[in-house]
């Protein structure tokens, strides 16, 4: 699914013309396929729509960083937006209350509340040096209380002794007393699973909330949840005013769009992720990882990031201006080679581009010697300033000097000069628009 | 209460959403490309998947809905027929035949979809039918999973074969089929631990359970049922695909259809994998598991009251 999307995306954008900045048509085309990606990742439709409406004005007119395509720029803009949306400011668990501090976990059946309760307890014990008490208020699911008790025993975390037939609110009161006696400073309450439209069950958690006055009420939600995520989060927030979300099963193959849906509609921060079946498989939420997964285009994002970091913007401007004037000099070629080197050579640049299979194949067939970049750099460095600006003056004796200065031979110098000539021609063509048939094969022959 | 009524009550929230949604989209509106786009979007929101939504949009376009006549009715009918056509061939009953003893039913699914609860409910249906039922507690991983199944076995008067937490689930399954054979049991239901379909070692473990049963009865498991959660999104498609790779799935049960989830993913799965659908879970109570009927499902989903 992931690769299909990326390929489709590349297909759409290979037809878009290069331009200094994104125009409206490019943005619209790009966002249409982004929308598809978001939906396939289970981002709820109204959320995907609003998100895209918000992004549109930001993207139009955005400068396209050289060596990236309009499509790649749009992916990066969407990615940044997603990261910001998912948690621009870090939200840590709030334990600021008079101990024992109550934390309540709520959610649908089977979302992973009981396992999460134990994980959270162990996390707070290790990272916050707390002494937690685990309490199950699930009197409905058979053996739910036993499950939490066993998890406590397995991990040496205290649990409240089970008293049969006691009602949730009474268990809650008993827990508050017990924690004070045993010196526990945190109580984690696991509640029964409930659907958000079950009115009597929803009023139960309201009642529990008023008994416990918890510092945190966290919704435990399955990251595989589909379109219904919006409704779940909204209703639980309405009922008990959630303070955080814990996403479970983030180690599954779900793309995690539910995270975006829930955060977007409720504003409730996502605080933790469950990432496995073991008790220690629990971590603080990282927005960038989920954003990557939702778009499924992490490689494009890192390419754009690298390009914007590494490229010497001024050099590019000079090169661009020279190109426009039809004066592509050896100096420009040198700075291009250096940029390429920074990005991990030809292979490095290409391996980051998904979907450019045509060029990649050409590359493989061409058998490019990565050393060529280094050698060419050395040859150009052995030229005088005059020679670099006007390579035409390089005659036989100059060639001899250059080759001995760079530790190469005159054949290599010749090759570079020929390559440069072709490069100049291609640059001229490219400045008028994208080459339709990929890179001319002669260029690759030259790089061998 | 007939099955249809029960369906409707359970699916009430969903049916409201679907017909209400269509109503807002088509009544007194020109059926132009924008309306068609909106219909498609609305279907996507019901988790039916991009493919089914596109197909339905195409049908809407081809049939040329006449806005002068009852447009809502036309749209409803199209969707209803589409669901029926896609799902009718997939209805499947589980019959406990006299000849096979025990009929071995292996239950699979990711974590938290409701496997243990569904086994309890299935067990109840079979024992009501005067069949002797045995549970195998082969979820030896989740804390108190065994206890949970034990409580169910007491409720419905089934025997349970179990071992310690942490023991080999395949050996529990083996013990259970051995016991059932010896005691002339009609039906053996095997509960397994939840496993995410992308965890190779857990999927291998599942394969082993299925394999070990064949030592006693080469035709077993007679049914391998995958349980799916209605609130799950597009991952449900992957779940079907990956479990299928490990062992042939003979049927599906979808749980938690009593929430707001429209379970449209069931349609997406039906379209893509052609797997029989056995039952749907419509609530937490012991009897809230209903045999799947395409007409009832489509009607209950579509009818506007």
XYZ file of C-alpha atoms in Angstrom:
753
model
C 0.000 0.000 0.000
C 2.780 2.317 1.071
C 4.835 1.880 -2.062
C 1.814 2.193 -4.306
C 1.046 5.550 -2.820
C 4.554 6.816 -3.163
C 4.710 5.678 -6.756
C 1.391 7.235 -7.588
C 2.595 10.402 -6.036
C 5.763 10.432 -8.084
C 3.778 9.788 -11.226
C 1.613 12.821 -10.672
C 4.542 15.045 -9.958
C 6.829 13.959 -12.721
C 4.409 15.711 -15.051
C 4.632 18.967 -13.146
C 7.006 21.579 -14.498
C 9.862 22.901 -12.478
C 9.295 26.372 -11.160
C 10.932 28.603 -8.575
C 7.895 28.381 -6.324
C 4.753 26.281 -5.953
C 1.804 27.480 -7.963
C -1.835 26.822 -7.267
C -2.228 24.025 -9.776
C 0.740 22.121 -8.388
C -0.526 22.492 -4.850
C -4.001 21.296 -5.786
C -2.697 18.270 -7.649
C -0.346 17.429 -4.827
C -2.877 17.819 -2.086
C -5.353 15.623 -3.907
C -3.037 12.669 -3.645
C -2.052 13.618 -0.113
C -5.727 13.441 0.748
C -5.847 9.901 -0.582
C -2.808 9.023 1.506
C -4.417 10.459 4.619
C -7.640 8.524 4.070
C -5.820 5.267 3.431
C -4.017 5.919 6.699
C -7.385 6.143 8.508
C -7.326 9.888 9.050
C -10.987 10.810 9.384
C -12.441 12.478 6.307
C -13.519 15.800 7.873
C -10.073 16.025 9.466
C -8.276 15.270 6.211
C -10.372 17.893 4.452
C -9.732 20.650 6.984
C -6.091 19.787 7.175
C -5.732 20.167 3.443
C -7.659 23.428 3.391
C -5.286 24.771 6.025
C -2.232 23.684 4.144
C -3.235 25.066 0.770
C -2.594 28.772 1.422
C 0.666 27.919 3.158
C 1.915 25.913 0.229
C 1.002 28.236 -2.634
C 3.926 30.476 -3.414
C 6.301 28.472 -1.252
C 9.790 28.587 -2.669
C 10.968 25.257 -4.034
C 14.361 24.370 -2.677
C 16.707 23.613 -5.526
C 17.210 19.908 -6.266
C 13.763 19.062 -4.954
C 10.574 18.756 -6.974
C 7.251 20.516 -6.381
C 5.797 17.221 -5.180
C 8.542 16.713 -2.654
C 8.082 20.231 -1.348
C 4.367 19.618 -0.824
C 5.040 16.385 1.048
C 7.426 18.251 3.316
C 4.915 21.016 3.999
C 2.219 18.486 4.869
C 4.650 16.590 7.062
C 5.588 19.726 8.996
C 1.929 20.536 9.440
C 1.232 17.029 10.758
C 4.101 17.170 13.220
C 2.951 20.525 14.472
C -0.597 19.303 14.766
C 0.336 16.126 16.602
C 2.278 17.899 19.295
C 4.276 21.022 18.690
C 4.635 21.511 22.379
C 5.645 18.554 24.446
C 2.961 17.517 26.877
C 4.191 15.588 29.838
C 2.138 13.653 32.283
C 0.745 15.880 34.994
C 1.460 14.626 38.499
C 1.068 17.953 40.225
C -1.473 17.227 42.905
C -1.524 16.277 46.523
C -0.538 12.599 46.743
C -1.966 10.118 46.228
C -2.381 11.413 42.676
C -5.157 9.670 40.758
C -4.844 8.744 37.100
C -7.862 7.313 35.326
C -7.726 5.255 32.148
C -10.846 5.070 29.990
C -11.674 3.698 26.561
C -13.498 1.184 24.413
C -13.468 -2.555 25.018
C -10.266 -4.172 23.901
C -8.300 -0.955 23.437
C -5.655 -2.202 25.870
C -6.458 -0.347 29.093
C -5.413 -3.051 31.534
C -2.067 -3.705 29.885
C -1.514 0.032 29.612
C -2.262 0.534 33.301
C 0.555 -1.844 34.216
C 2.913 -0.295 31.665
C 2.216 3.205 32.907
C 2.755 2.124 36.510
C 6.125 0.670 35.686
C 7.068 3.701 33.609
C 6.295 6.093 36.483
C 8.141 3.881 38.923
C 11.280 3.901 36.778
C 11.243 7.402 35.335
C 9.535 9.452 38.014
C 10.593 7.441 41.066
C 6.994 6.978 42.101
C 5.292 4.275 44.098
C 2.149 3.401 42.153
C -0.913 1.440 43.199
C -2.914 -0.332 40.488
C -6.669 -0.527 40.845
C -9.159 -2.246 38.552
C -12.657 -0.789 38.454
C -13.771 -3.255 35.782
C -16.419 -5.368 37.459
C -18.011 -6.405 34.166
C -15.551 -8.270 31.991
C -14.911 -11.707 33.458
C -11.486 -11.904 35.136
C -10.593 -8.293 34.334
C -9.616 -7.596 37.939
C -7.569 -10.788 38.070
C -5.748 -9.715 34.924
C -4.532 -6.520 36.556
C -3.671 -8.356 39.766
C -1.526 -10.836 37.849
C 0.210 -8.072 35.909
C 0.971 -6.397 39.229
C 2.386 -9.581 40.710
C 4.516 -10.276 37.638
C 6.100 -6.852 37.795
C 6.149 -6.257 41.550
C 3.677 -3.410 41.406
C 1.180 -3.114 44.194
C -2.480 -3.775 43.357
C -5.539 -3.152 45.452
C -6.849 -6.469 46.857
C -9.990 -7.649 45.059
C -13.206 -7.603 47.033
C -15.897 -9.520 45.187
C -19.243 -7.879 44.397
C -17.999 -4.391 45.261
C -19.182 -1.635 42.922
C -16.740 0.569 40.988
C -17.376 3.713 42.994
C -16.888 1.845 46.281
C -13.687 0.264 45.019
C -12.501 3.759 44.066
C -13.113 5.097 47.583
C -11.436 2.095 49.148
C -8.409 2.669 46.916
C -7.992 6.286 48.037
C -7.862 5.145 51.648
C -5.573 2.218 50.959
C -3.068 4.345 49.073
C -2.727 6.774 51.937
C -2.104 3.891 54.316
C 0.414 2.066 52.152
C 2.288 5.205 51.158
C 1.554 4.956 47.447
C 1.844 8.364 45.843
C 0.104 7.482 42.559
C -3.026 5.443 41.924
C -3.723 4.211 38.423
C -7.358 3.317 37.869
C -8.204 0.861 35.109
C -11.862 1.150 34.135
C -14.169 -1.181 32.224
C -14.314 -0.866 28.456
C -17.334 1.005 27.181
C -18.722 2.259 23.889
C -19.108 6.005 23.828
C -22.837 5.739 23.077
C -23.598 3.593 26.103
C -25.183 6.277 28.267
C -25.297 4.405 31.559
C -21.674 3.329 31.262
C -20.627 6.849 30.346
C -22.349 8.266 33.389
C -20.455 5.726 35.473
C -17.111 7.256 34.524
C -18.484 10.728 35.229
C -19.363 9.583 38.706
C -15.943 7.989 39.147
C -14.341 11.212 38.051
C -16.101 13.204 40.716
C -15.098 10.674 43.357
C -11.450 10.506 42.341
C -10.742 14.043 41.110
C -7.963 12.619 38.956
C -4.992 14.699 37.807
C -5.100 12.846 34.504
C -7.935 11.170 32.645
C -6.447 9.439 29.669
C -8.212 7.844 26.762
C -6.582 4.565 25.807
C -7.171 4.092 22.093
C -6.110 1.519 19.562
C -3.925 3.043 16.861
C -5.593 0.723 14.362
C -8.914 2.546 14.858
C -10.680 3.679 11.698
C -12.906 6.625 10.858
C -14.835 6.247 14.111
C -11.859 7.604 16.099
C -13.217 11.148 15.896
C -16.490 10.168 17.452
C -14.843 8.132 20.208
C -12.494 10.909 21.288
C -15.157 13.613 21.062
C -17.666 11.713 23.182
C -15.178 10.714 25.849
C -13.933 14.277 26.023
C -17.477 15.554 26.401
C -18.144 13.105 29.217
C -15.024 13.408 31.342
C -12.840 16.130 29.839
C -9.841 14.067 28.826
C -6.334 15.298 29.668
C -4.412 12.951 27.428
C -4.470 10.099 24.962
C -2.452 6.898 25.031
C -2.212 5.100 21.711
C -1.797 1.353 21.901
C -0.606 -1.173 19.342
C 1.588 1.375 17.637
C 3.757 -1.644 16.772
C 0.989 -2.919 14.501
C 0.784 -2.175 10.822
C -1.805 0.560 11.193
C -0.674 3.852 9.764
C -1.958 5.678 12.816
C -4.277 8.185 11.201
C -6.509 7.857 14.257
C -3.910 9.845 16.180
C -4.351 12.821 13.877
C -8.126 12.544 13.916
C -8.325 12.501 17.683
C -5.799 15.245 18.307
C -7.251 17.455 15.619
C -10.859 17.283 16.753
C -10.347 17.351 20.505
C -7.048 19.129 20.989
C -6.245 16.552 23.655
C -2.506 15.797 23.564
C -1.203 12.327 22.843
C 1.128 11.458 25.688
C 2.287 7.869 25.335
C 2.531 5.036 22.852
C 2.209 1.327 23.522
C 4.678 -0.381 21.226
C 4.603 -4.062 22.119
C 3.301 -6.764 24.372
C 6.018 -6.540 27.018
C 5.584 -4.246 29.967
C 8.544 -2.082 29.003
C 7.204 -1.539 25.489
C 5.881 1.871 26.395
C 7.219 5.218 25.346
C 6.661 8.930 25.293
C 4.866 10.006 22.119
C 6.997 11.285 19.228
C 4.908 13.270 16.721
C 7.466 12.976 13.915
C 7.355 9.191 13.861
C 3.598 9.056 13.518
C 3.619 11.819 10.903
C 6.097 9.776 8.897
C 3.941 6.721 9.091
C 0.761 8.466 8.106
C 2.231 9.959 4.988
C 4.401 6.939 4.324
C 6.830 9.199 2.557
C 9.563 9.584 5.132
C 12.295 9.268 2.559
C 11.033 12.270 0.627
C 10.806 14.302 3.796
C 14.378 13.553 4.779
C 15.547 14.300 1.270
C 14.024 17.766 1.373
C 15.396 18.334 4.835
C 18.858 17.321 3.772
C 18.652 19.416 0.653
C 17.633 22.507 2.543
C 20.321 21.952 5.174
C 23.185 21.235 2.902
C 22.678 23.440 -0.038
C 24.544 26.620 -0.029
C 21.741 28.875 -1.102
C 24.005 31.616 -2.368
C 26.021 29.310 -4.537
C 22.817 28.171 -6.082
C 21.679 31.645 -6.868
C 24.940 32.376 -8.627
C 24.689 29.113 -10.535
C 21.136 29.847 -11.475
C 21.959 33.303 -12.698
C 24.875 32.005 -14.694
C 22.648 29.390 -16.183
C 20.130 31.962 -17.241
C 22.895 33.903 -18.914
C 24.099 30.679 -20.464
C 27.358 30.945 -18.513
C 27.708 27.720 -16.597
C 31.311 27.733 -15.392
C 33.628 25.089 -14.000
C 33.266 26.895 -10.693
C 29.528 26.234 -10.772
C 30.163 22.648 -11.708
C 32.519 22.319 -8.748
C 29.949 23.634 -6.299
C 27.386 21.235 -7.734
C 29.724 18.309 -7.300
C 30.353 19.319 -3.723
C 26.655 19.523 -2.954
C 26.231 16.093 -4.400
C 29.022 14.782 -2.216
C 27.380 16.219 0.884
C 24.190 14.372 0.078
C 25.934 11.029 -0.092
C 26.991 10.986 -3.725
C 24.873 10.080 -6.728
C 23.814 6.830 -5.148
C 22.840 8.623 -1.958
C 20.725 11.193 -3.735
C 18.972 8.620 -5.860
C 18.347 6.099 -3.121
C 16.389 8.734 -1.259
C 14.056 9.267 -4.158
C 11.298 6.698 -4.249
C 9.686 6.084 -7.585
C 12.369 7.517 -9.803
C 12.895 4.014 -10.979
C 13.688 5.017 -14.518
C 16.707 7.041 -13.570
C 17.709 4.555 -10.912
C 17.821 1.792 -13.483
C 19.908 3.948 -15.739
C 22.223 4.524 -12.821
C 22.614 0.838 -12.115
C 23.286 0.074 -15.750
C 25.696 2.936 -16.035
C 27.824 1.518 -13.242
C 28.798 4.869 -11.857
C 32.063 5.202 -10.069
C 31.398 7.238 -6.964
C 35.058 8.240 -6.894
C 34.468 10.269 -9.981
C 33.088 13.090 -7.895
C 36.276 13.224 -5.857
C 38.497 13.024 -8.928
C 36.588 15.700 -10.761
C 36.798 17.924 -7.738
C 40.570 17.516 -7.672
C 40.879 18.280 -11.374
C 38.807 21.451 -11.122
C 40.767 22.575 -8.070
C 43.963 22.353 -10.102
C 42.633 24.880 -12.609
C 43.278 28.557 -12.407
C 40.441 30.958 -11.811
C 40.561 32.012 -15.437
C 40.419 28.423 -16.628
C 37.447 27.691 -14.412
C 35.478 30.616 -15.790
C 36.411 29.977 -19.377
C 37.389 26.325 -19.938
C 37.831 26.955 -23.647
C 41.320 28.337 -23.044
C 42.559 25.030 -21.676
C 45.147 23.858 -24.231
C 47.544 20.928 -24.218
C 50.142 22.467 -21.916
C 47.481 23.673 -19.478
C 46.020 20.156 -19.513
C 49.416 18.747 -18.619
C 49.747 21.114 -15.691
C 46.243 20.400 -14.447
C 46.623 16.637 -14.661
C 49.914 16.591 -12.768
C 48.493 19.025 -10.212
C 45.512 16.810 -9.558
C 47.430 13.561 -9.698
C 45.504 12.362 -12.751
C 46.328 12.097 -16.453
C 45.324 14.192 -19.432
C 42.692 11.617 -20.441
C 40.847 12.317 -17.197
C 41.048 16.032 -17.777
C 39.685 15.534 -21.277
C 36.874 13.451 -19.963
C 35.911 16.115 -17.442
C 35.963 18.795 -20.104
C 33.718 16.758 -22.353
C 31.430 16.015 -19.473
C 31.279 19.664 -18.595
C 30.296 20.556 -22.130
C 27.464 18.064 -22.065
C 26.430 19.210 -18.638
C 26.205 22.782 -19.882
C 23.974 21.690 -22.712
C 21.753 19.681 -20.456
C 21.504 22.479 -17.923
C 20.313 24.765 -20.664
C 17.650 22.272 -21.643
C 16.620 21.660 -18.059
C 16.289 25.337 -17.312
C 13.611 25.421 -19.967
C 11.715 22.532 -18.422
C 12.078 18.959 -17.248
C 13.716 16.588 -19.725
C 10.991 14.225 -20.842
C 13.147 11.187 -21.379
C 15.140 11.240 -18.164
C 18.819 12.005 -18.263
C 20.523 11.535 -21.642
C 22.511 8.291 -21.536
C 25.718 9.968 -22.726
C 25.994 11.680 -19.369
C 26.174 8.341 -17.620
C 28.752 7.077 -20.043
C 30.787 10.085 -19.139
C 30.573 9.296 -15.444
C 31.958 5.786 -15.825
C -37.578 -10.465 18.827
C -36.681 -11.501 15.304
C -33.158 -11.333 14.097
C -33.963 -8.412 11.825
C -35.229 -6.279 14.709
C -32.241 -7.154 16.784
C -29.960 -6.295 13.941
C -31.674 -2.986 13.631
C -31.397 -2.143 17.288
C -27.755 -3.122 17.396
C -26.961 -1.308 14.212
C -29.286 1.534 15.044
C -26.614 4.163 15.368
C -25.011 3.084 12.144
C -28.213 2.898 10.129
C -29.158 6.341 11.292
C -25.843 7.619 10.132
C -25.980 6.069 6.695
C -29.510 7.037 5.704
C -29.302 10.423 7.418
C -26.060 11.053 5.635
C -27.525 10.205 2.251
C -30.585 12.294 2.994
C -28.526 15.391 3.604
C -26.584 14.767 0.452
C -29.243 14.080 -2.144
C -32.627 15.461 -1.139
C -33.469 18.617 -3.077
C -29.993 18.647 -4.572
C -28.967 18.469 -8.149
C -27.148 15.187 -8.697
C -24.054 16.718 -10.223
C -20.456 15.714 -9.949
C -20.135 17.558 -6.658
C -22.984 15.581 -5.115
C -21.412 12.399 -6.410
C -18.106 13.390 -4.829
C -19.889 14.042 -1.568
C -21.530 10.636 -1.707
C -18.175 9.039 -2.294
C -16.662 10.927 0.642
C -19.491 9.913 2.884
C -18.998 6.277 1.974
C -15.293 6.549 2.739
C -16.225 7.921 6.134
C -18.115 4.705 6.729
C -14.834 2.778 6.326
C -16.105 0.943 3.225
C -12.726 1.668 1.738
C -11.719 3.741 -1.235
C -12.404 0.909 -3.709
C -16.027 0.254 -2.769
C -16.702 3.974 -2.488
C -15.382 4.503 -5.999
C -17.390 1.575 -7.348
C -20.575 2.878 -5.779
C -19.918 6.347 -7.104
C -19.571 4.827 -10.546
C -22.894 3.048 -10.161
C -24.535 6.284 -9.004
C -23.129 7.994 -12.062
C -24.173 5.253 -14.475
C -27.723 4.893 -13.171
C -28.354 8.621 -13.611
C -30.313 9.266 -10.459
C -33.402 11.275 -11.256
C -33.687 14.146 -8.776
C -37.365 14.651 -9.662
C -38.264 11.242 -8.319
C -37.360 10.140 -4.798
C -33.606 10.506 -5.039
C -32.895 9.282 -1.526
C -34.777 6.094 -2.176
C -32.803 5.558 -5.377
C -29.486 6.026 -3.620
C -30.496 3.800 -0.732
C -31.610 1.097 -3.107
C -28.369 1.175 -5.039
C -26.284 0.831 -1.897
C -28.549 -1.816 -0.461
C -28.367 -3.876 -3.630
C -24.645 -3.431 -3.824
C -24.198 -4.686 -0.271
C -26.541 -7.595 -0.863
C -24.891 -8.563 -4.095
C -21.441 -8.387 -2.550
C -22.284 -10.148 0.663
C -25.065 -12.618 -0.013
C -22.690 -15.266 -1.367
C -20.623 -14.920 1.795
C -23.235 -15.937 4.359
C -22.139 -18.980 6.256
C -23.551 -21.048 9.075
C -21.452 -23.168 11.306
C -23.074 -26.540 11.524
C -22.001 -29.060 14.108
C -22.360 -32.203 12.038
C -23.090 -35.525 13.704
C -20.310 -37.293 11.881
C -17.395 -35.183 13.071
C -16.430 -35.450 16.704
C -15.141 -33.076 17.781
C -15.743 -30.278 15.344
C -12.637 -28.216 15.957
C -12.984 -24.434 15.706
C -9.840 -22.353 16.029
C -10.219 -18.680 16.817
C -7.720 -16.090 15.605
C -7.341 -12.334 15.788
C -5.262 -9.383 16.895
C -5.328 -8.218 20.500
C -8.514 -6.857 21.994
C -10.946 -7.705 19.203
C -13.059 -9.869 21.494
C -11.915 -13.431 20.858
C -12.612 -14.814 24.329
C -16.016 -13.149 24.554
C -16.970 -14.430 21.114
C -15.969 -17.968 22.084
C -18.183 -17.707 25.133
C -21.091 -16.543 22.984
C -20.505 -19.227 20.330
C -20.276 -21.862 23.054
C -23.611 -20.704 24.367
C -25.254 -21.033 20.938
C -23.926 -24.583 20.483
C -24.796 -25.803 23.962
C -28.307 -24.403 23.596
C -28.463 -26.715 20.619
C -27.680 -29.596 23.008
C -24.128 -29.993 21.791
C -21.335 -30.855 24.169
C -18.814 -28.054 24.111
C -15.193 -27.929 25.271
C -13.092 -24.778 25.500
C -9.329 -24.855 25.076
C -7.600 -21.986 26.853
C -4.694 -21.676 24.443
C -4.184 -18.007 25.204
C -1.442 -18.701 27.666
C 0.061 -15.242 27.292
C -2.393 -12.573 28.434
C -2.761 -12.353 32.172
C -6.095 -13.816 33.352
C -7.132 -14.892 29.858
C -7.547 -18.408 31.197
C -9.629 -17.183 34.145
C -11.827 -15.193 31.771
C -12.584 -18.258 29.661
C -13.080 -20.321 32.816
C -15.840 -17.972 33.985
C -17.509 -18.362 30.596
C -17.252 -22.153 30.793
C -19.016 -22.108 34.162
C -21.743 -19.851 32.780
C -22.649 -22.147 29.927
C -21.639 -25.461 31.404
C -18.770 -26.275 29.073
C -15.631 -28.131 30.032
C -12.355 -26.268 29.817
C -8.892 -27.613 29.090
C -6.157 -25.363 30.366
C -2.579 -25.144 31.454
C -0.350 -22.639 33.230
C 0.069 -19.103 31.951
C 3.213 -19.074 29.854
C 2.986 -22.690 28.752
C 3.027 -23.770 25.123
C -0.338 -22.967 23.524
C 0.062 -25.780 20.992
C 0.306 -28.316 23.812
C -2.939 -27.004 25.335
C -4.637 -27.359 21.973
C -3.271 -30.884 21.629
C -4.464 -31.874 25.089
C -7.885 -30.433 24.319
C -8.405 -32.270 21.044
C -7.175 -35.486 22.626
C -9.622 -35.058 25.492
C -12.494 -34.196 23.156
C -11.878 -37.186 20.960
C -11.772 -39.535 23.914
C -14.940 -38.116 25.452
C -16.977 -37.944 22.265
C -17.336 -34.165 22.465
C -19.326 -32.405 19.716
C -17.457 -29.166 19.492
C -14.055 -27.880 20.560
C -13.513 -24.111 20.598
C -9.880 -23.019 20.855
C -9.111 -19.566 22.219
C -5.741 -18.159 21.207
C -3.697 -15.169 22.291
C -4.120 -11.928 20.416
C -1.374 -11.402 17.910
C -0.615 -8.517 15.611
C -0.361 -9.855 12.117
C 3.035 -8.254 11.556
C 4.722 -10.199 14.366
C 6.376 -13.150 12.696
C 7.143 -15.242 15.757
C 3.565 -14.995 17.000
C 2.210 -15.895 13.606
C 4.497 -18.923 13.532
C 3.157 -19.923 16.909
C -0.335 -19.816 15.480
C 0.693 -22.021 12.610
C 2.063 -24.514 15.092
C -1.263 -24.702 16.956
C -3.038 -25.418 13.715
C -0.476 -28.040 12.771
C -0.443 -29.932 16.038
C -4.210 -30.511 15.857
C -3.723 -32.498 12.667
C -1.853 -35.177 14.570
C -5.144 -36.230 16.147
C -7.487 -35.317 13.294
C -5.894 -34.560 9.926
C -9.009 -32.636 8.880
C -8.866 -30.306 11.851
C -9.211 -27.469 12.519
C -12.478 -27.710 10.637
C -12.966 -24.003 10.975
C -10.428 -21.253 11.516
C -12.339 -18.092 12.294
C -10.747 -14.673 12.237
C -12.313 -12.154 14.606
C -12.323 -8.535 13.467
C -13.177 -5.397 15.427
C -15.660 -3.022 13.777
C -13.780 0.011 15.047
C -10.642 -1.034 13.186
C -9.817 0.956 10.101
C -7.963 -0.054 6.978
C -5.650 -2.327 8.980
C -8.445 -4.911 9.043
C -7.669 -5.620 5.394
C -4.088 -6.371 6.294
C -5.194 -8.545 9.163
C -7.212 -10.721 6.800
C -4.401 -10.864 4.310
C -1.675 -11.801 6.783
C -3.675 -14.382 8.713
C -4.665 -15.946 5.406
C -1.002 -16.376 4.581
C -0.410 -18.353 7.756
C -3.398 -20.627 7.643
C -6.559 -20.735 5.523
C -9.309 -18.680 7.169
C -12.717 -20.308 6.767
C -14.830 -17.467 8.085
C -15.034 -14.061 9.723
C -16.831 -12.694 12.746
C -17.029 -8.959 13.242
C -17.463 -7.701 16.793
C -18.477 -4.383 18.359
C -20.946 -3.382 15.681
C -23.148 -1.913 18.387
C -20.977 1.183 18.674
C -20.932 4.015 16.179
C -18.558 2.186 13.890
C -20.471 1.448 10.739
C -18.518 -1.692 10.041
C -18.196 -0.635 6.435
C -14.839 -2.309 6.458
C -16.746 -5.585 6.322
C -17.900 -4.598 2.865
C -14.370 -3.665 1.868
C -13.158 -7.057 3.064
C -15.990 -8.901 1.363
C -15.161 -7.180 -1.920
C -11.506 -7.928 -1.672
C -11.212 -11.371 -0.125
C -14.489 -13.178 -0.707
C -14.366 -14.744 2.747
C -17.489 -16.200 4.362
C -18.978 -14.109 7.153
C -20.358 -16.138 10.000
C -21.709 -13.766 12.593
C -21.596 -10.251 13.946
C -21.299 -9.092 17.542
C -23.908 -6.539 18.560
C -23.308 -6.066 22.255
C -21.756 -7.222 25.489
C -24.501 -9.549 26.628
C -24.236 -13.300 26.270
C -26.769 -13.481 23.460
C -25.510 -10.520 21.470
C -23.992 -12.551 18.678
C -26.060 -12.933 15.541
C -25.647 -15.086 12.483
C -24.779 -12.980 9.496
C -27.546 -12.393 6.934
C -26.731 -10.135 4.015
C -30.319 -8.911 3.510
C -30.771 -8.064 7.156
C -27.415 -6.415 7.326
C -28.035 -4.336 4.214
C -31.591 -3.447 5.175
C -30.791 -2.607 8.752
C -27.906 -0.482 7.585
C -29.975 1.345 5.009
C -33.552 1.658 6.223
C -34.243 5.166 7.365
C -36.116 4.717 10.598
